[in-house]
Amino acid sequence: MDYFEYRNGELFCEDVPVKAVARKVGTPFYLYSYGTFERHLRVFDGAFGDMPHIVCYSLKANPNGALLRTVARLGGGADIVSGGELYRALEAGIPAEKIVYSGVGKSREELRYAIDAGIRMINIESEGELRLLARLSRNMKKRVPVSIRVNPEIDPKTHPYITTGLKKNKFGVLWADALRLYREMAAEEYLAPVGISSHIGSQILELGPFIEAVTSLKSMILELKGRGITVEMLDIGGGLGITYKDELPPDPAQYARAIRENLGNTGVTLILEPGRVIVGNSGIFVTKLLYVKGTAGKIFYVVDGAMNDLVRPSLYNAYHEILPVEEGKTKTEVVDLVGPICESGDFFAKDRELASLKEGDLVAIKGAGAYGFAMSSNYNSRRRAAEVLVKGGEFFVVRRRETYKDLKRGESIPQFLEV
Ligand SMILES: *Cc1c(COP(=O)(O)O)cnc(C)c1O
């Protein structure tokens, strides 16, 4: 469900023609629908009904400040994986008591920042991190609520790069070790073992892996209880998948029901960390066709957006639906849609049947709200794209396109090279 649709053959985001935004801000740009984002958050939160829970939006999917402000306004929390994300979440007005922190390599500085801010829970991912956190909490004389991110050894049947809960992955702690760490924590004056957490992967399209994870976490909670350690929070991570092409992921209601049924009466507060399912289909990436190039029996549509803007096709071989902003052309062509970057991996689609387009036409790449701008870079010294938010019939530039000057920001020339 999203608010991108054709009206009289023209692609709209809510009540704004995509073309009108292009005219104003140039191309390429990300276009987000406020209504879609807000709706997804509400539906996801509502699916858990009266179960005690906190929806902690996963910042890494898309940390744009306007979206974070929306999360804060709707009473949501944040799932963060770095000090930078903690900064952004706090700046947006997300309260510290609704922020949880995961990540396999948190630095001393980042941990200190999180302790200082007084966030809800730090999810420990290794024995070394536990030691460091224990030391910091003693030095700072501050109670630190922690959980252990356990590795439930579950195959979520998704892309290998976004699988995180297998024994061979770098994330989390195996249960046997976790049990020992919980006991160590209980002996620490300032560490409060308040939760248990896991996150098994991303773009998960079946309930099975979630059910397995919840079932196994439930038995861990009970085992801990048997040893005198009562956790009050269960963080089951994010990972619910979305439709990019023809996938049929469970909807939030089915997901919530499966968790509720398999968790039973443990009395814990659920922490949910959805990213992609909230923001993925709330955004599109709009780019302009520069050249139609025929070579050796192939047709290349060369556009002004590239892998530095949206890397998912190059990185994961991900499929994104590609639509002409002006509909109505029945003729199609099998083409490669590629960007200007000097890499053969710079493509959005290969051998795809698309509406036949001409130079200057606009193209929309759907499902680009999550892991789109967030993963963008300045490779090839390309300025990062603008981000635009639509609400009803209005649109707002929520991040301007970078300037050439921005490309040099932070650089300095050593004196010996000065003219
Ligand atoms: C990436 C991540 C998420 C969000 O995953 P989605 O697939 O976008 O829902 C949640 N929790 C943790 C710990 C993550 O690393």
XYZ file of C-alpha atoms and ligand atoms in Angstrom:
434
model
C 0.000 0.000 0.000
C 1.472 3.323 -1.070
C 0.446 6.706 -2.411
C 2.253 6.594 -5.745
C -0.136 6.214 -8.669
C -0.862 7.281 -12.221
C -3.482 9.915 -12.816
C -4.316 10.615 -16.439
C -1.144 8.854 -17.469
C 1.133 10.799 -15.175
C 2.858 9.510 -12.056
C 1.795 11.242 -8.868
C 3.057 11.079 -5.313
C -0.040 11.807 -3.245
C -1.444 14.913 -4.976
C 1.811 16.091 -6.486
C 2.865 15.247 -10.057
C 6.375 13.811 -9.960
C 7.198 15.970 -12.972
C 6.482 19.135 -11.002
C 9.087 18.167 -8.409
C 11.633 17.404 -11.132
C 11.041 20.818 -12.663
C 11.703 22.476 -9.317
C 14.637 20.494 -7.922
C 16.219 18.901 -11.013
C 17.202 15.240 -11.233
C 18.019 12.793 -9.766
C 16.131 12.953 -6.468
C 14.447 10.813 -3.848
C 10.762 11.422 -3.355
C 9.062 10.325 -0.138
C 5.359 10.167 0.605
C 4.604 11.404 4.104
C 1.167 9.783 4.004
C 2.616 6.374 3.144
C 5.316 6.557 5.803
C 2.898 7.667 8.489
C 0.370 5.029 7.528
C 2.944 2.241 7.611
C 4.066 3.298 11.082
C 0.512 3.460 12.379
C -0.494 0.130 10.879
C 2.624 -1.596 12.216
C 2.153 -0.163 15.688
C -1.577 -0.858 15.633
C -0.995 -4.501 14.711
C 0.429 -5.125 18.177
C -2.674 -3.645 19.775
C -2.635 -3.716 23.544
C 0.470 -5.905 23.843
C 3.082 -3.890 25.729
C 5.457 -2.855 22.957
C 7.659 -0.106 21.554
C 8.133 0.378 17.832
C 11.758 1.426 17.420
C 12.134 2.578 13.817
C 15.418 1.320 12.421
C 17.294 4.480 11.487
C 19.726 2.835 9.158
C 16.993 2.192 6.582
C 16.501 5.934 6.142
C 17.676 8.517 8.679
C 16.294 11.660 7.041
C 15.445 14.154 9.774
C 11.934 14.868 8.497
C 11.076 11.170 8.693
C 12.618 10.882 12.153
C 10.585 13.852 13.290
C 7.497 12.026 12.041
C 8.480 8.971 14.096
C 8.947 11.156 17.170
C 5.570 12.840 16.660
C 3.811 9.503 16.401
C 5.381 8.387 19.663
C 7.828 5.948 18.110
C 11.307 5.032 19.240
C 14.556 4.307 17.439
C 16.778 1.341 16.761
C 20.304 2.656 16.284
C 23.597 1.080 15.254
C 26.055 3.962 15.701
C 26.790 7.123 17.641
C 25.787 9.108 14.574
C 22.362 7.500 14.603
C 22.020 8.238 18.318
C 22.758 11.881 17.548
C 20.207 12.000 14.751
C 17.514 10.277 16.818
C 17.967 12.632 19.766
C 18.094 15.686 17.493
C 14.787 14.635 15.954
C 13.196 14.521 19.387
C 12.973 10.764 19.858
C 13.152 10.265 23.631
C 16.187 8.400 24.992
C 13.976 5.938 26.825
C 12.716 4.709 23.468
C 16.126 4.188 21.897
C 17.820 0.783 21.684
C 21.346 0.278 20.428
C 22.573 -2.770 18.492
C 25.804 -3.300 16.591
C 28.738 -5.650 16.620
C 31.425 -2.974 16.849
C 30.396 -0.164 19.171
C 33.386 1.980 20.124
C 34.196 3.196 23.633
C 33.193 6.713 22.608
C 29.868 5.501 21.241
C 29.090 3.469 24.345
C 29.910 6.422 26.579
C 27.591 8.613 24.518
C 24.771 6.083 24.845
C 25.259 5.741 28.602
C 25.323 9.504 29.004
C 22.141 9.911 26.984
C 20.406 7.307 29.160
C 18.972 5.189 26.384
C 16.539 2.344 26.958
C 18.847 -0.564 26.314
C 22.230 -1.456 24.869
C 22.267 -4.780 23.053
C 25.620 -6.404 23.769
C 27.074 -8.472 20.949
C 30.295 -9.877 22.418
C 32.151 -10.711 25.599
C 34.621 -7.901 24.936
C 31.813 -5.388 24.681
C 30.378 -6.604 27.978
C 33.756 -6.103 29.690
C 34.130 -2.609 28.285
C 30.583 -1.658 29.200
C 31.046 -2.966 32.744
C 34.183 -0.835 33.104
C 32.530 2.267 31.688
C 29.457 1.896 33.891
C 31.660 1.631 36.984
C 33.717 4.671 35.986
C 30.642 6.703 35.174
C 28.740 5.330 38.181
C 25.676 4.995 36.042
C 23.178 2.166 35.818
C 23.236 0.803 32.300
C 20.278 -1.272 31.081
C 21.573 -3.980 28.784
C 20.452 -7.000 26.860
C 22.398 -9.646 25.054
C 21.824 -10.037 21.367
C 21.651 -13.770 20.982
C 22.253 -15.552 17.742
C 19.292 -17.901 17.454
C 20.905 -19.846 14.585
C 17.986 -19.463 12.231
C 18.052 -19.324 8.458
C 15.730 -16.489 7.382
C 16.020 -17.581 3.718
C 16.980 -14.180 2.431
C 19.986 -12.743 0.573
C 23.280 -13.916 2.173
C 24.428 -10.306 2.719
C 21.350 -9.560 4.839
C 21.260 -12.802 6.801
C 22.381 -12.137 10.345
C 21.202 -14.978 12.576
C 23.242 -17.908 11.314
C 26.073 -19.428 13.309
C 28.567 -18.257 10.686
C 27.415 -14.585 10.833
C 29.331 -11.998 12.843
C 26.282 -10.902 14.842
C 25.119 -11.810 18.304
C 26.262 -14.355 20.860
C 25.496 -18.079 20.882
C 23.111 -19.116 23.635
C 25.605 -21.142 25.671
C 27.886 -18.094 25.864
C 24.990 -15.717 26.430
C 23.914 -17.640 29.500
C 27.372 -17.257 31.006
C 27.433 -13.539 30.153
C 24.040 -12.966 31.803
C 25.430 -14.507 34.974
C 28.506 -12.271 34.789
C 26.323 -9.226 34.253
C 24.186 -10.004 37.266
C 27.336 -9.701 39.372
C 28.121 -6.227 38.018
C 26.967 -3.349 40.191
C 25.952 -1.009 37.399
C 24.844 -3.346 34.628
C 21.143 -4.147 34.628
C 20.288 -7.145 32.433
C 16.835 -5.960 31.446
C 16.360 -7.639 28.108
C 17.202 -10.182 25.478
C 17.399 -9.397 21.795
C 17.857 -10.846 18.353
C 17.650 -9.742 14.739
C 17.814 -12.543 12.219
C 18.005 -10.714 8.910
C 16.237 -8.454 6.486
C 13.668 -8.754 3.679
C 12.209 -11.881 5.313
C 9.154 -13.085 3.420
C 7.833 -15.909 5.593
C 6.587 -16.127 9.158
C 8.476 -19.352 9.839
C 11.849 -17.837 10.738
C 10.205 -15.254 13.024
C 8.204 -17.977 14.760
C 11.336 -20.045 15.246
C 13.162 -17.045 16.685
C 10.370 -16.090 19.082
C 9.956 -19.682 20.224
C 13.617 -20.026 20.940
C 13.820 -16.617 22.662
C 10.873 -17.555 24.810
C 12.623 -20.652 26.063
C 15.732 -18.571 26.759
C 13.639 -16.140 28.806
C 12.250 -19.029 30.807
C 15.686 -20.528 31.325
C 17.001 -17.202 32.560
C 14.053 -16.889 34.915
C 14.891 -20.336 36.292
C 18.330 -18.982 37.130
C 16.979 -15.916 38.867
C 17.406 -13.453 35.999
C 14.178 -11.804 34.959
C 14.252 -9.855 31.725
C 11.456 -7.410 31.092
C 12.135 -6.675 27.439
C 12.237 -8.857 24.382
C 13.700 -7.197 21.331
C 12.911 -9.272 18.267
C 14.633 -6.968 15.782
C 13.294 -6.023 12.380
C 13.450 -7.756 9.056
C 9.889 -7.992 7.798
C 10.066 -7.967 4.010
C 8.220 -5.900 1.417
C 7.038 -6.304 -2.158
C 9.584 -5.165 -4.716
C 8.278 -7.315 -7.549
C 5.887 -10.167 -6.839
C 6.876 -11.140 -3.289
C 4.021 -11.785 -0.882
C 5.350 -10.955 2.585
C 3.148 -11.434 5.650
C 1.340 -8.232 6.554
C 1.990 -6.563 9.925
C -1.211 -8.059 11.380
C -0.138 -11.610 10.501
C 3.360 -10.903 11.774
C 2.047 -9.523 15.071
C -0.359 -12.420 15.503
C 2.383 -14.992 14.943
C 4.563 -13.312 17.547
C 1.762 -12.942 20.049
C 0.679 -16.574 19.685
C 4.150 -18.001 20.002
C 5.286 -15.769 22.808
C 2.383 -16.586 25.074
C 2.284 -15.163 28.521
C 5.852 -14.161 29.271
C 4.905 -10.683 30.457
C 7.709 -8.974 28.543
C 7.565 -5.665 26.710
C 8.233 -6.250 23.046
C 10.731 -4.100 21.224
C 10.238 -4.074 17.456
C 12.802 -2.681 15.057
C 11.159 -2.329 11.653
C 13.026 -0.414 8.974
C 12.342 -1.505 5.429
C 8.666 -2.351 6.019
C 8.003 1.204 7.175
C 9.992 3.236 4.681
C 10.808 0.982 1.698
C 7.687 1.618 -0.326
C 7.328 5.163 1.006
C 9.955 6.381 -1.440
C 10.911 6.387 -5.098
C 14.066 7.475 -6.855
C 13.530 9.702 -9.873
C 16.105 9.957 -12.608
C 16.230 11.327 -16.147
C 17.102 9.471 -19.318
C 20.207 11.095 -20.782
C 20.970 8.869 -23.744
C 19.594 5.893 -25.574
C 22.650 3.966 -26.656
C 22.627 0.930 -28.929
C 25.693 -1.315 -28.846
C 26.186 -4.842 -30.182
C 22.493 -5.605 -30.350
C 21.811 -4.222 -26.875
C 20.003 -1.068 -25.867
C 21.288 0.930 -22.933
C 19.173 3.583 -21.312
C 21.759 5.834 -19.667
C 20.198 7.845 -16.829
C 21.561 10.592 -14.602
C 21.177 8.557 -11.391
C 23.743 5.914 -10.530
C 24.931 3.256 -8.107
C 26.289 5.943 -5.804
C 22.670 7.102 -5.359
C 20.990 3.696 -5.120
C 23.363 0.791 -4.732
C 20.913 -2.051 -4.043
C 20.830 -3.421 -7.613
C 24.647 -3.429 -7.786
C 25.212 -4.722 -4.262
C 22.453 -7.311 -3.847
C 21.341 -7.735 -7.425
C 18.091 -6.352 -6.029
C 15.028 -5.942 -8.228
C 13.282 -2.565 -8.263
C 10.222 -1.863 -10.319
C 10.945 0.822 -12.915
C 8.187 3.054 -14.229
C 8.033 5.851 -16.747
C 6.825 9.061 -15.120
C 4.677 9.659 -18.240
C 2.649 6.558 -18.931
C 0.707 5.746 -22.006
C 3.381 4.376 -24.302
C 2.421 0.857 -25.204
C 5.609 0.075 -27.048
C 8.267 -1.630 -24.963
C 11.934 -2.443 -25.337
C 14.314 -4.810 -23.590
C 17.055 -2.629 -22.159
C 19.740 -2.212 -19.536
C 19.045 0.826 -17.387
C 22.456 2.108 -16.360
C 24.093 5.097 -14.706
C 27.092 7.217 -15.713
C 29.585 5.714 -13.231
C 32.748 4.074 -14.501
C 31.834 0.568 -13.344
C 30.016 -2.175 -15.218
C 28.244 -2.850 -11.927
C 26.522 0.509 -12.251
C 23.054 -0.575 -13.295
C 19.454 -0.410 -12.070
C 18.098 -3.164 -14.319
C 19.461 -5.618 -16.850
C 17.625 -7.068 -19.847
C 14.404 -5.574 -18.537
C 11.341 -4.962 -20.664
C 10.521 -1.303 -20.126
C 8.217 1.174 -21.780
C 10.144 2.601 -24.670
C 11.502 5.999 -23.681
C 13.219 8.891 -25.315
C 15.990 11.150 -24.148
C 14.778 13.609 -21.514
C 12.040 11.314 -20.167
C 11.789 10.780 -16.415
C 11.989 7.340 -14.843
C 10.811 6.338 -11.355
C 12.529 3.540 -9.476
C 10.115 2.201 -6.905
C 10.724 0.792 -3.449
C 13.684 3.108 -2.953
C 12.786 4.539 0.459
C 14.829 2.017 2.450
C 18.573 1.543 2.030
C 18.479 4.040 -0.827
C 19.774 7.456 0.132
C 21.066 5.908 3.363
C 23.633 3.885 1.405
C 24.502 6.627 -1.067
C 28.023 7.940 -1.514
C 30.018 10.514 -3.422
C 31.741 7.942 -5.634
C 32.936 9.513 -8.902
C 32.604 12.830 -7.050
C 28.916 12.815 -7.708
C 26.895 15.136 -5.552
C 24.384 13.261 -3.459
C 20.816 13.634 -4.648
C 18.117 15.838 -3.167
C 15.455 14.322 -0.920
C 11.916 15.636 -1.211
C 8.929 14.935 1.017
C 5.364 15.153 -0.278
C 2.415 15.752 1.994
C -0.918 16.011 0.221
C -0.600 18.608 -2.499
C 2.626 20.148 -1.214
C 6.257 19.156 -1.398
C 9.274 20.077 0.699
C 12.968 19.679 -0.007
C 14.104 17.843 3.135
C 17.714 17.619 1.995
C 19.052 19.786 -0.760
C 21.177 18.384 -3.521
C 24.847 18.658 -2.612
C 26.917 21.372 -4.249
C 30.370 21.011 -5.755
C 31.668 22.791 -2.678
C 30.111 20.124 -0.451
C 32.420 17.628 -2.142
C 35.447 19.339 -0.605
C 33.907 19.804 2.836
C 36.318 18.754 5.550
C 39.316 18.499 3.247
C 42.448 20.523 3.806
C 45.614 20.973 1.800
C 48.863 20.560 3.777
C 51.012 23.650 3.806
C 53.791 22.127 1.699
C 51.359 21.819 -1.193
C 50.076 25.330 -1.021
C 50.858 27.630 -3.939
C 19.012 -3.483 9.981
C 18.451 -3.771 11.308
C 17.074 -3.649 11.530
C 16.083 -3.265 10.468
O 15.949 -4.229 9.493
P 14.794 -4.096 8.372
O 15.002 -5.277 7.528
O 15.025 -2.823 7.648
O 13.497 -4.103 9.091
C 16.613 -3.894 12.815
N 17.462 -4.234 13.814
C 18.791 -4.364 13.627
C 19.661 -4.724 14.768
C 19.331 -4.135 12.372
O 20.642 -4.260 12.191
